[in-house]
Short mmCIF file of C-alpha atoms in Angstrom, two decimals:
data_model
loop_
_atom_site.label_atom_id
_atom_site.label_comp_id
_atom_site.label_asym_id
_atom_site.label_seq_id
_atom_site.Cartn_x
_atom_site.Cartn_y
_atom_site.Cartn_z
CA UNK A 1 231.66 42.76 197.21
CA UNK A 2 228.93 42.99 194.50
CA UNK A 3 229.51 42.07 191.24
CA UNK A 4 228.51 43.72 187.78
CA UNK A 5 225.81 40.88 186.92
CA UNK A 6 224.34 41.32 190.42
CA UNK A 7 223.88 45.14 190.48
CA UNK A 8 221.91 44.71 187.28
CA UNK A 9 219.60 42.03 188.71
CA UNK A 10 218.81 44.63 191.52
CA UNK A 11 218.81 47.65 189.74
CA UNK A 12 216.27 45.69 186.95
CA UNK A 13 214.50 44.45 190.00
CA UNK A 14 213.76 48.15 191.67
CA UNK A 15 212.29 48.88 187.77
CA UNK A 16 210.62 46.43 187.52
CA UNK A 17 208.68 45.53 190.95
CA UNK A 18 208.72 49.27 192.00
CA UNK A 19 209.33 51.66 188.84
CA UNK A 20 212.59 52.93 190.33
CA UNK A 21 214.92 53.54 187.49
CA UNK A 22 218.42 53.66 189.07
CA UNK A 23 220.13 52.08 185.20
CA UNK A 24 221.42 55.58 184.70
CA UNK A 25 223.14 56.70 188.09
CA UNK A 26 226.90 57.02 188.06
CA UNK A 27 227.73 53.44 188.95
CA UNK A 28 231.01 53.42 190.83
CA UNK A 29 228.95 55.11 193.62
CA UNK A 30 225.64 53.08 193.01
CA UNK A 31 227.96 50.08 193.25
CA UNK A 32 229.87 51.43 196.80
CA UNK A 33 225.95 52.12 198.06
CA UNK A 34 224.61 49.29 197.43
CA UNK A 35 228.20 46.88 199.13
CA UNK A 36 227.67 49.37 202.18
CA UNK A 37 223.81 48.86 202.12
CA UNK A 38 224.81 44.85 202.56
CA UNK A 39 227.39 45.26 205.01
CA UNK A 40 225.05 47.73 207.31
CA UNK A 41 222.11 45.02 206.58
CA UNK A 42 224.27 42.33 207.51
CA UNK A 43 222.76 40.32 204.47
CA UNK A 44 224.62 37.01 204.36
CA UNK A 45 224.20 36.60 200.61
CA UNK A 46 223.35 38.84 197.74
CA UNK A 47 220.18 36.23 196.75
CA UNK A 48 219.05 37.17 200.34
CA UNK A 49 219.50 41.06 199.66
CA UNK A 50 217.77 40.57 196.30
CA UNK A 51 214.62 38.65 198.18
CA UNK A 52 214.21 41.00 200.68
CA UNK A 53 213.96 44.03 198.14
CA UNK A 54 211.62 42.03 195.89
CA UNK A 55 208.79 40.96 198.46
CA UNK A 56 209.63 43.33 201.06
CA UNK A 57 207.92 46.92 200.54
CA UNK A 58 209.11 49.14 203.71
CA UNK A 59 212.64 47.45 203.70
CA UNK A 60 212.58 49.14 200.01
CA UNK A 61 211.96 52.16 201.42
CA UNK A 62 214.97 52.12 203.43
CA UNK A 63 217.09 50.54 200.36
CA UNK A 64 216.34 53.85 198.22
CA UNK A 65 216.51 56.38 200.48
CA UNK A 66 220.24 54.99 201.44
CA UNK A 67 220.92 54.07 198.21
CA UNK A 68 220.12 57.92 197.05
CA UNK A 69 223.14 60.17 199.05
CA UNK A 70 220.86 62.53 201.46
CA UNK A 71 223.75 64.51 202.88
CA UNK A 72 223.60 68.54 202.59
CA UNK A 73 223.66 71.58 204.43
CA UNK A 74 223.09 75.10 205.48
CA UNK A 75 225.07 77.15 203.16
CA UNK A 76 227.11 75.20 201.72
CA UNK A 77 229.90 77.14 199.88
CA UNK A 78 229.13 80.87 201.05
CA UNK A 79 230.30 82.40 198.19
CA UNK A 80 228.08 80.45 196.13
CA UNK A 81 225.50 81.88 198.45
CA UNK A 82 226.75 85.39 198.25
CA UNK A 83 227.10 85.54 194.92
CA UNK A 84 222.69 84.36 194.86
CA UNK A 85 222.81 87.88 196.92
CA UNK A 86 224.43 90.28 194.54
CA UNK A 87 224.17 88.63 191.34
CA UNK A 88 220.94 86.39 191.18
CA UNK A 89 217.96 87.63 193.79
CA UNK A 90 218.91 91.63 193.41
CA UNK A 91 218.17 91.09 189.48
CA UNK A 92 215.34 88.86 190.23
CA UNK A 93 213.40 91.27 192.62
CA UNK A 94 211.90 93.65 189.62
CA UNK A 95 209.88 90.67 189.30
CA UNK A 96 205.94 90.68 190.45
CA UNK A 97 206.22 87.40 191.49
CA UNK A 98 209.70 85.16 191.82
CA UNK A 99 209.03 81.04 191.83
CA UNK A 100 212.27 78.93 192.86
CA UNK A 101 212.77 75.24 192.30
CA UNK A 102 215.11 73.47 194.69
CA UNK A 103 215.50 70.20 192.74
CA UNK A 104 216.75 67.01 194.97
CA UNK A 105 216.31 69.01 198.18
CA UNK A 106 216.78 66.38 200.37
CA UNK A 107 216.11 67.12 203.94
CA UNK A 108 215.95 71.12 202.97
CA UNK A 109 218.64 72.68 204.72
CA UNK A 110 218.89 74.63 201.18
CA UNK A 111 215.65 75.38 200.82
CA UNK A 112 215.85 77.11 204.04
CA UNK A 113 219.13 79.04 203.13
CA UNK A 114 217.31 80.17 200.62
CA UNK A 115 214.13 81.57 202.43
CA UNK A 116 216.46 83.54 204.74
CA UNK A 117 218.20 84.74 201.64
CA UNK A 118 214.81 86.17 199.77
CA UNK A 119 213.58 87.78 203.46
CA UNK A 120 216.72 89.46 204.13
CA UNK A 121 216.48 90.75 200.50
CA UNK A 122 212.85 91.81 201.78
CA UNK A 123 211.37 89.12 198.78
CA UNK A 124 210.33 86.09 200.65
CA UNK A 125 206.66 87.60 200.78
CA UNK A 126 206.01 87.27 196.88
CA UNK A 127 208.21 84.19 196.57
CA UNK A 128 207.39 80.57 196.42
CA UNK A 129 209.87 78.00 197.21
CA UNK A 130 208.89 74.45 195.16
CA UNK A 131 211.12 71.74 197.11
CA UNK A 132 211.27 68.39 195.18
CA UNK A 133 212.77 64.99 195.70
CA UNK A 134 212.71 61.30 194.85
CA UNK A 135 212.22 60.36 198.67
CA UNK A 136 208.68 60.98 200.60
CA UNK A 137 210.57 60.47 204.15
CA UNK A 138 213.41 63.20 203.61
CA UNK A 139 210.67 65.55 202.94
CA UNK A 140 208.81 64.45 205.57
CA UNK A 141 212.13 65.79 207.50
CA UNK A 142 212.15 69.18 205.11
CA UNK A 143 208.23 69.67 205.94
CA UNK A 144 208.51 70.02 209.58
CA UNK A 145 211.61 72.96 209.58
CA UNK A 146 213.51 70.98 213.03
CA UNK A 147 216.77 70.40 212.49
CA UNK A 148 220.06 69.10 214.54
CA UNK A 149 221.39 71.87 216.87
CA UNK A 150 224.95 70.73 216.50
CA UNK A 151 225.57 71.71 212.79
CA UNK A 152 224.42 75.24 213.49
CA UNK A 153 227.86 76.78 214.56
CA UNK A 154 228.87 75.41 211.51
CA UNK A 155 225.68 77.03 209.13
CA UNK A 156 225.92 80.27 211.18
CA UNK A 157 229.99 80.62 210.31
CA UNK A 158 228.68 79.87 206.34
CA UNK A 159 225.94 82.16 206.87
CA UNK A 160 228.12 84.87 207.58
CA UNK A 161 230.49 84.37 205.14
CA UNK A 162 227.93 84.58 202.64
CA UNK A 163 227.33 87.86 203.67
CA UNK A 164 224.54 87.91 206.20
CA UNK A 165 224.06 90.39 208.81
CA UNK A 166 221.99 89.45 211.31
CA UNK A 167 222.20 86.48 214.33
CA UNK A 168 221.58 83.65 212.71
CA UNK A 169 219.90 81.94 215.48
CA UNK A 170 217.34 84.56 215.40
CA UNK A 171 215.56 82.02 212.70
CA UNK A 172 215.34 79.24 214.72
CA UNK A 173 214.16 78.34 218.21
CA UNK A 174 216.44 75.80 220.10
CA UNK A 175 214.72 73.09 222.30
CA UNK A 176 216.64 69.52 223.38
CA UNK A 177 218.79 69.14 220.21
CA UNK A 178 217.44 70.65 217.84
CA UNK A 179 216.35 73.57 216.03
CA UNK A 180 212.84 74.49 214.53
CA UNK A 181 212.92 77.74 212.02
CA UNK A 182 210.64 80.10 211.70
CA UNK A 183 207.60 79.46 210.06
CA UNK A 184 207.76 82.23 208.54
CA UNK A 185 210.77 80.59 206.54
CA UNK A 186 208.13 77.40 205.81
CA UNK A 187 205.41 79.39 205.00
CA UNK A 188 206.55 79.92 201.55
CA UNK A 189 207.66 76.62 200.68
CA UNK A 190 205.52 73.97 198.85
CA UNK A 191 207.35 69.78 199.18
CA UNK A 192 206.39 67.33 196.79
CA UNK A 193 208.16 64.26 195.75
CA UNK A 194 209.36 64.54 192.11
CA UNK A 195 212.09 61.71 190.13
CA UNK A 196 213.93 63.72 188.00
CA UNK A 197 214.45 60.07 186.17
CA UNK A 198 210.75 59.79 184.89
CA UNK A 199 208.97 63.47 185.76
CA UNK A 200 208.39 65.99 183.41
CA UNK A 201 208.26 69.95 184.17
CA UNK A 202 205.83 71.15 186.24
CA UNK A 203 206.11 74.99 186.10
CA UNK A 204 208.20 77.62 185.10
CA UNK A 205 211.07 79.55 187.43
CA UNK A 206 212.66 82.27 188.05
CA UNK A 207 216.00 80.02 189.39
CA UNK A 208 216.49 76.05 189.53
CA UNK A 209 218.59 75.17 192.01
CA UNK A 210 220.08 71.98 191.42
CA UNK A 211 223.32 70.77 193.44
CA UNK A 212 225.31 67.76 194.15
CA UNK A 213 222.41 66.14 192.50
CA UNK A 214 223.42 65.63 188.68
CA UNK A 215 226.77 63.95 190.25
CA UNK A 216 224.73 60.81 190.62
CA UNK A 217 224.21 60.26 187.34
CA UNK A 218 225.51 59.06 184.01
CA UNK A 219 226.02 61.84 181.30
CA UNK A 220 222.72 60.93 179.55
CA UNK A 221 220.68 61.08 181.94
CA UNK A 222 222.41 64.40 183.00
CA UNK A 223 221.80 65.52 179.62
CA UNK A 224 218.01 64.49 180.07
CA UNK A 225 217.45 66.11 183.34
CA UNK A 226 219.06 69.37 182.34
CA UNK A 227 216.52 69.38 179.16
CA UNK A 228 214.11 69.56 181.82
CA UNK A 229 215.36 72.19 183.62
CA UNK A 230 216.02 74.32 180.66
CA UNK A 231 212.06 73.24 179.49
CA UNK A 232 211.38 74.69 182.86
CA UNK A 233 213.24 77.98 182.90
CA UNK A 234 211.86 81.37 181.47
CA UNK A 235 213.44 83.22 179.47
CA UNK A 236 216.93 85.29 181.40
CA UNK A 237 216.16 82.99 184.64
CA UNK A 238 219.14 81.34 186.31
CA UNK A 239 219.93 77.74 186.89
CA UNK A 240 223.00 76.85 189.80
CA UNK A 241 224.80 73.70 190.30
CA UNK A 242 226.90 71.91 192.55
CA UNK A 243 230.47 73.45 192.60
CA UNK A 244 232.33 70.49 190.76
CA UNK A 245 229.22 69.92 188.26
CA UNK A 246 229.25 71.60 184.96
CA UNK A 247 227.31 72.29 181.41
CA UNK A 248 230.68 72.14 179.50
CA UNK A 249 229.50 68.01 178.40
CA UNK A 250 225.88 68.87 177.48
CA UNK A 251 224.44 70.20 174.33
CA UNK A 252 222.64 73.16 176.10
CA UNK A 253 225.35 74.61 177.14
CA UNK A 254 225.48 77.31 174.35
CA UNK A 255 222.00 78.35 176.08
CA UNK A 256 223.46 79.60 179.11
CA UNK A 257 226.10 82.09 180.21
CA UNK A 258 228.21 81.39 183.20
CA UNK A 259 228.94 84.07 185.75
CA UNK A 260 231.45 86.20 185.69
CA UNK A 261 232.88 84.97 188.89
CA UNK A 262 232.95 81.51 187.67
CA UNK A 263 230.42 80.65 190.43
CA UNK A 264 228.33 77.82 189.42
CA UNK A 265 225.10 79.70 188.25
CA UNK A 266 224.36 79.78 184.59
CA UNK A 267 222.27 82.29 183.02
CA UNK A 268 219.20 81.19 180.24
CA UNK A 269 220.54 83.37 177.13
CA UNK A 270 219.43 80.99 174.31
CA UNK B 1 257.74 41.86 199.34
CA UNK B 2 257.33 41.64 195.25
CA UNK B 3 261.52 41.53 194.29
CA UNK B 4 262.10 41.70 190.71
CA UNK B 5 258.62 42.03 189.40
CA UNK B 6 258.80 43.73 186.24
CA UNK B 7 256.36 46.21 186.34
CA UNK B 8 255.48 48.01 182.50
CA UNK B 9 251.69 47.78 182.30
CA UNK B 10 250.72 50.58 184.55
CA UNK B 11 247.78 52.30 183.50
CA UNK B 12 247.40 54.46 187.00
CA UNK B 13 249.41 55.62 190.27
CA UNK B 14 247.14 56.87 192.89
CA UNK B 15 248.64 58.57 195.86
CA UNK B 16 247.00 59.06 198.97
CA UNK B 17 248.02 60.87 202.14
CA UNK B 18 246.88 63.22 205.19
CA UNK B 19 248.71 65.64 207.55
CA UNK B 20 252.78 65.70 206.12
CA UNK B 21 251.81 64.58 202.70
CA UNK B 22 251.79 67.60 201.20
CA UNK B 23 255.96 68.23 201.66
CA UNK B 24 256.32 64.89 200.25
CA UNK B 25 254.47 65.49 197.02
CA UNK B 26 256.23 69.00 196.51
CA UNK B 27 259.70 67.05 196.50
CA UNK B 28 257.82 64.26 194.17
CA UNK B 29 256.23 66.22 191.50
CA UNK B 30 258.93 68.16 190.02
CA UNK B 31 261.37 65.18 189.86
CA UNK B 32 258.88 63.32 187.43
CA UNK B 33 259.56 62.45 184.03
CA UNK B 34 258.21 64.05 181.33
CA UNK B 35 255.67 62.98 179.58
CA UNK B 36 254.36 61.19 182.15
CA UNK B 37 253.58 57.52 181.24
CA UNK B 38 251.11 56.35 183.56
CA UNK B 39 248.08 58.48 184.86
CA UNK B 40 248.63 59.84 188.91
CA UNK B 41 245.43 60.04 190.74
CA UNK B 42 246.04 62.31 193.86
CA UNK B 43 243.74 62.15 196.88
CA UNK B 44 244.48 64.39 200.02
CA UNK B 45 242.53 64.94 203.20
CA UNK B 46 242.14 69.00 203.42
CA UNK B 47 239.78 71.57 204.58
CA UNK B 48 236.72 71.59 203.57
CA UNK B 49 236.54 75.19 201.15
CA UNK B 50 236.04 74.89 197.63
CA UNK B 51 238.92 76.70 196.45
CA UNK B 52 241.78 75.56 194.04
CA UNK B 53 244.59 76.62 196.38
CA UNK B 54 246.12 73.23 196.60
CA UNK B 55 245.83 72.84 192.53
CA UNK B 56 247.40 76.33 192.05
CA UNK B 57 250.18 75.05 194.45
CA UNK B 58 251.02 71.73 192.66
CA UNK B 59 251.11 73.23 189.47
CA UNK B 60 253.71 75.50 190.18
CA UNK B 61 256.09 72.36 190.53
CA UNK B 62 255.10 70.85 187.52
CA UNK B 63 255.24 71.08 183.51
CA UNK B 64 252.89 67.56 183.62
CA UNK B 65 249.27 68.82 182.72
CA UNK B 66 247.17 69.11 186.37
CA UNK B 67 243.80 68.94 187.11
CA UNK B 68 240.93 69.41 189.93
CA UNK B 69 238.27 67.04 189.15
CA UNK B 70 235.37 67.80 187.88
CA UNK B 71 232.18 65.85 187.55
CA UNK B 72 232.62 63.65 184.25
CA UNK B 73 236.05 64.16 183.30
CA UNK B 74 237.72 62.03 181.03
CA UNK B 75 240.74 60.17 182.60
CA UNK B 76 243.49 61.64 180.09
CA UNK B 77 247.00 59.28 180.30
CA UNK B 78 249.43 61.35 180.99
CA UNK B 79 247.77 63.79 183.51
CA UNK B 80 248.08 64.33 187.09
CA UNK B 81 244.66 64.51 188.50
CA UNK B 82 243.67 66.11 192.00
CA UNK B 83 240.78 64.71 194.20
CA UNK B 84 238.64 67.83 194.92
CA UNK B 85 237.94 69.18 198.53
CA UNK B 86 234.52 67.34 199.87
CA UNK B 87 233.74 64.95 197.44
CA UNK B 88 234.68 61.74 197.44
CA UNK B 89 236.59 60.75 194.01
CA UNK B 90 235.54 57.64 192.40
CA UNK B 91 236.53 55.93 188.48
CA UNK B 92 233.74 54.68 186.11
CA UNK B 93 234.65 51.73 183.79
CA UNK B 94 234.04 54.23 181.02
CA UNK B 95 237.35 56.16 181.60
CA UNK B 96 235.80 59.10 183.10
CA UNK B 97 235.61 60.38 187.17
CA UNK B 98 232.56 60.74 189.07
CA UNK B 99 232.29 62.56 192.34
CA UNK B 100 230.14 61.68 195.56
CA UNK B 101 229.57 64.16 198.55
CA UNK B 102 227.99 61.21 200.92
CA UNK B 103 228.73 60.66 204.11
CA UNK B 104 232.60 61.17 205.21
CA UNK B 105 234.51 57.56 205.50
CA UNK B 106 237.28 57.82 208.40
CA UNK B 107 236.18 60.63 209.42
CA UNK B 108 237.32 62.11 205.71
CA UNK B 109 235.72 63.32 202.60
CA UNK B 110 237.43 62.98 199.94
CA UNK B 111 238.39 58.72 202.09
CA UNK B 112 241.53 57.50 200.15
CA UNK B 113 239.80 53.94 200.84
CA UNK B 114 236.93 55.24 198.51
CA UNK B 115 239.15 55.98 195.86
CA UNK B 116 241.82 53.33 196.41
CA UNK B 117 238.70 50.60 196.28
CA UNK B 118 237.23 52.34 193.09
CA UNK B 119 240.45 52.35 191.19
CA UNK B 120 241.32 48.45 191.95
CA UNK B 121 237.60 47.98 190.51
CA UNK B 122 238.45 49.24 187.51
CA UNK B 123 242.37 49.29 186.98
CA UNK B 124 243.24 45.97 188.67
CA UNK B 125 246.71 44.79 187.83
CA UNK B 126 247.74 48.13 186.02
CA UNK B 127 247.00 50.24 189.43
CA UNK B 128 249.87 50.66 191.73
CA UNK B 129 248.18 52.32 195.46
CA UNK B 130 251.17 54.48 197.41
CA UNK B 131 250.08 55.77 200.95
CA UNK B 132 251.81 58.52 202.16
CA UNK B 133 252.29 60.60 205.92
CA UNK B 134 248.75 61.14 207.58
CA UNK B 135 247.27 60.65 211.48
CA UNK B 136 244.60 58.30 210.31
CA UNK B 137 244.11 54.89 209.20
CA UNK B 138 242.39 56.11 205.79
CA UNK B 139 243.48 54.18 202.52
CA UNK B 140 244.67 50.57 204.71
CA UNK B 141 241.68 49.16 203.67
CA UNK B 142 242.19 50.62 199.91
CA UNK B 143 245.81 49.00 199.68
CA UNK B 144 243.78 45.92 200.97
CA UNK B 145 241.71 46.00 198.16
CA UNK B 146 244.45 46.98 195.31
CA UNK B 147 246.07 43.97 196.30
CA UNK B 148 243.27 41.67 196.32
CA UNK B 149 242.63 42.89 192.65
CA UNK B 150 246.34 42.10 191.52
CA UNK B 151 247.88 45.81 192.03
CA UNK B 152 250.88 47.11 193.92
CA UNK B 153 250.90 48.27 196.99
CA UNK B 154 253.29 51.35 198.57
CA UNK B 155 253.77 52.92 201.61
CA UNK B 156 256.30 55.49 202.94
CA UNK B 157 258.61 54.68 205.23
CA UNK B 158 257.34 55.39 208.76
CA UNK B 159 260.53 56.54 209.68
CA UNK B 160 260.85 59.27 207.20
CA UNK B 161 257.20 59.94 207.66
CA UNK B 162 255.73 63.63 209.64
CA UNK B 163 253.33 61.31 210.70
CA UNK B 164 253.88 57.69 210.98
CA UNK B 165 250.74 56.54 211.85
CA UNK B 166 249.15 56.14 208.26
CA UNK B 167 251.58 53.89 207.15
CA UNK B 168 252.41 52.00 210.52
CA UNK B 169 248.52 51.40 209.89
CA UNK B 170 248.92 50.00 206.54
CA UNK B 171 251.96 47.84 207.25
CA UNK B 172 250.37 46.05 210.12
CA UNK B 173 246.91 45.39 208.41
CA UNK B 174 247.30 45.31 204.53
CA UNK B 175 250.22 43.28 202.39
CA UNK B 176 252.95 45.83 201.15
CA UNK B 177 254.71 45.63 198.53
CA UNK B 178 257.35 47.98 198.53
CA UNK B 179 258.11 50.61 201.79
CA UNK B 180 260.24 53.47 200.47
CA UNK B 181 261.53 56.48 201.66
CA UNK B 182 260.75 60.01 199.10
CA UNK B 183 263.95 59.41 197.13
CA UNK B 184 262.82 55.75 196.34
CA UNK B 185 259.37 56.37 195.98
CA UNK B 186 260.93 58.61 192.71
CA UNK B 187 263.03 56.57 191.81
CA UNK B 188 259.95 53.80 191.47
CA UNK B 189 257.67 55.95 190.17
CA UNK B 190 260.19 57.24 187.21
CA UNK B 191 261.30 53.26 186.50
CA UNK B 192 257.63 52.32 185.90
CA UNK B 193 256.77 51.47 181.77
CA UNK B 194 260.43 52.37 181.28
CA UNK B 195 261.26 48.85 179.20
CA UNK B 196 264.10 47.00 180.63
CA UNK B 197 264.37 48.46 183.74
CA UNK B 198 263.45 45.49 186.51
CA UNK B 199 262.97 46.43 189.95
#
């Protein structure tokens, strides 16, 4: 087991050497990634863990990306989804043009949710998807639209219950394993890497999507990265969170409205 | 087995449990004292939907304040608390919850290990860990852990158990302090902080 002292030597060490700044993640799960991270690694002592993430730059690589939780999925929570379908895209599509950010994407099984969202809602073709995350490899992953095959019972299930008509597999073509989506889906999506830790905005949307994310981190730098997003949200836009993560501790909160449905999408009022 | 300990500083009970837990926790929560004096962290492996069914149905047994989780919360003494479905539930040294949806530990998400070793981080000595019916060896590993850091350790008796295998697990692979049957397990929980009473 690590101890305080140590995780701050690493996590001062990743600023540092590489300009990481992990000091604000929530640190009972830093602390659990970082013990599994030397058990996986088989790292006989914590001053040999610490060496190899100093001098070593692909082995950091690996230490961020599994230090950072990459888990996600098709839609996840179909109501959440659903409500996007009544509530959120049928009041965005008076719009001329509707720009979505998908912040902490991860591999982009969201993303994708999304795209088949906007084209079933006959939108996709004057949207533009902005994917972001901290990690260049798990974008890598979102880029190329090939996914698992086994999860997809699973996505199609959520996909119905969040309302959608058609066969889901008719967005995807199945080949040894996996899945690659239409590229008509991709086609509207841009991926860059972006640390919601030391980024600024970069546009303005129409919707931030932002979930499971702020759950890694402390309350300030939730506070900080939800400046940001309201900075980066016009005026009546929406911003949607993970379904246990909430404005109720953050200043801005009397600047949104929450659904009536108690969903977690948040409307830009103030 | 820890005979006559005294035990009046504890901060935090945290229950854990899989398949049969549930019955035990409807006969446990309404025989509680009221106000509580201790904090009772519940974590129990269920489906995977994000509704408050299981909160709705606890609360109907008790007066004692309940609560899902959310992200941040401030660990309130007195409160029973409720480890939402698919996150994992883990304590800050601040007081207040944080949540984690990585990947599932035992084959479970929220793991009772993950929150077992996350409370003995912070509560040490004041955290007593009770394992409860289940079909999987979730939360031996966690009553490992409370122990190392000073805690108690529970489990229910296998025999009086839906499912034995949880505990069996525990017994054979982690040092227990107390095995109890529901009754006892009341009785225990409703003697803790209560000066003079010595168990």
């Amino acid at each position: 087991m690590i101890e305080e002292r140590e995780v701050d030597l690493l996590l001062n060490d990743l600023l540092e050497v590489y300009g990481y700044d992990f000091t604000h993640y929530a640190r009972a799960s830093l602390k659990r990634r970082i013990n599994r991270l030397w058990s996986l690694d088989k790292f006989p002592s914590f001053a040999e863990m610490r060496y190899r993430v100093r001098t070593d730059p692909h082995y950091l690589k690996r230490f961020v990306e599994e230090l950072t939780v990459n888990v996600t999925e098709m839609f996840r929570d179909p109501l959440f989804y659903k409500t996007l379908r009544t509530e959120v895209i049928s009041t965005l599509a008076a719009k001329p043009f509707i720009r979505i950010w998908h912040a902490g994407c991860s591999t982009g099984e969201e993303v994708f949710s999304m795209a088949i969202l906007l084209k079933e809602a006959n939108l996709l073709h004057k949207s533009l998807l902005y994917a972001t995350d901290l990690n260049s490899e798990v974008l890598e992953v979102a880029r190329k639209g090939i996914f698992a095959l086994a999860p997809m019972k699973q996505y199609s299930e959520n996909y119905i219950l969040s309302g959608g008509k058609k066969d889901f597999s008719s967005y995807y073509t199945a080949q040894y394993g996996h899945v690659k989506f239409n590229e008509e889906l991709a086609g509207k999506m841009v991926f860059s890497t972006h640390n919601l830790v030391s980024d600024r905005s970069f546009n303005e949307f129409d919707l931030i999507l932002c979930r499971n994310v702020l759950i890694y981190f402390d309350k300030a730098l939730q506070e900080r990265v939800l400046t940001l997003f309201n900075e980066s949200l016009g005026p009546l836009s929406y911003l949607a969170l993970g379904a246990k993560e909430t404005l109720k501790f953050s200043t801005l909160q009397p600047k949104f409205k929450q659904l009536e449905n108690n969903e977690k999408i948040w409307r830009k009022i103030g | 087995m820890a005979e006559n300990r005294i035990i009046n500083h504890c901060q935090v009970v945290v229950i854990g449990g899989s398949t049969g837990s549930i019955d035990v926790l409807l006969k446990l929560l309404p025989a509680l004292r009221s106000p509580l004096p201790f904090t009772l962290i519940i974590v129990l492996h269920r489906k995977n939907t994000a509704d408050s069914t299981l909160a709705n149905l606890f609360s109907l047994k008790t007066s004692l304040p309940l609560k899902e989780v959310d992200d941040k919360d401030v660990i309130v003494p007195g409160t029973i608390y409720l480890a939402p479905a698919d996150y994992h539930l883990l304590i800050e040294k601040d007081g207040t919850f944080s949540l984690d949806d990585s990947e599932k530990v035992n084959y479970s998400r929220p793991s009772i290990d993950v929150t077992f070793e996350s409370a003995a981080d912070v509560y040490g000595s004041s955290l007593v860990g009770v394992l409860l019916s289940g079909a999987n060896a979730d939360g031996t590993n966690g009553l490992v852990a409370i122990k190392r850091a000073g805690g108690v350790s529970i489990v229910q008796r296998p025999e009086t158990a839906q499912v034995a295998f949880m505990p069996q697990q525990a017994i054979l692979s982690a040092p227990i302090d107390y095995v109890l049957d529901v009754q006892e397990l009341i009785s225990f929980m409703n003697d803790l902080n209560q000066p003079g009473r010595v168990r």
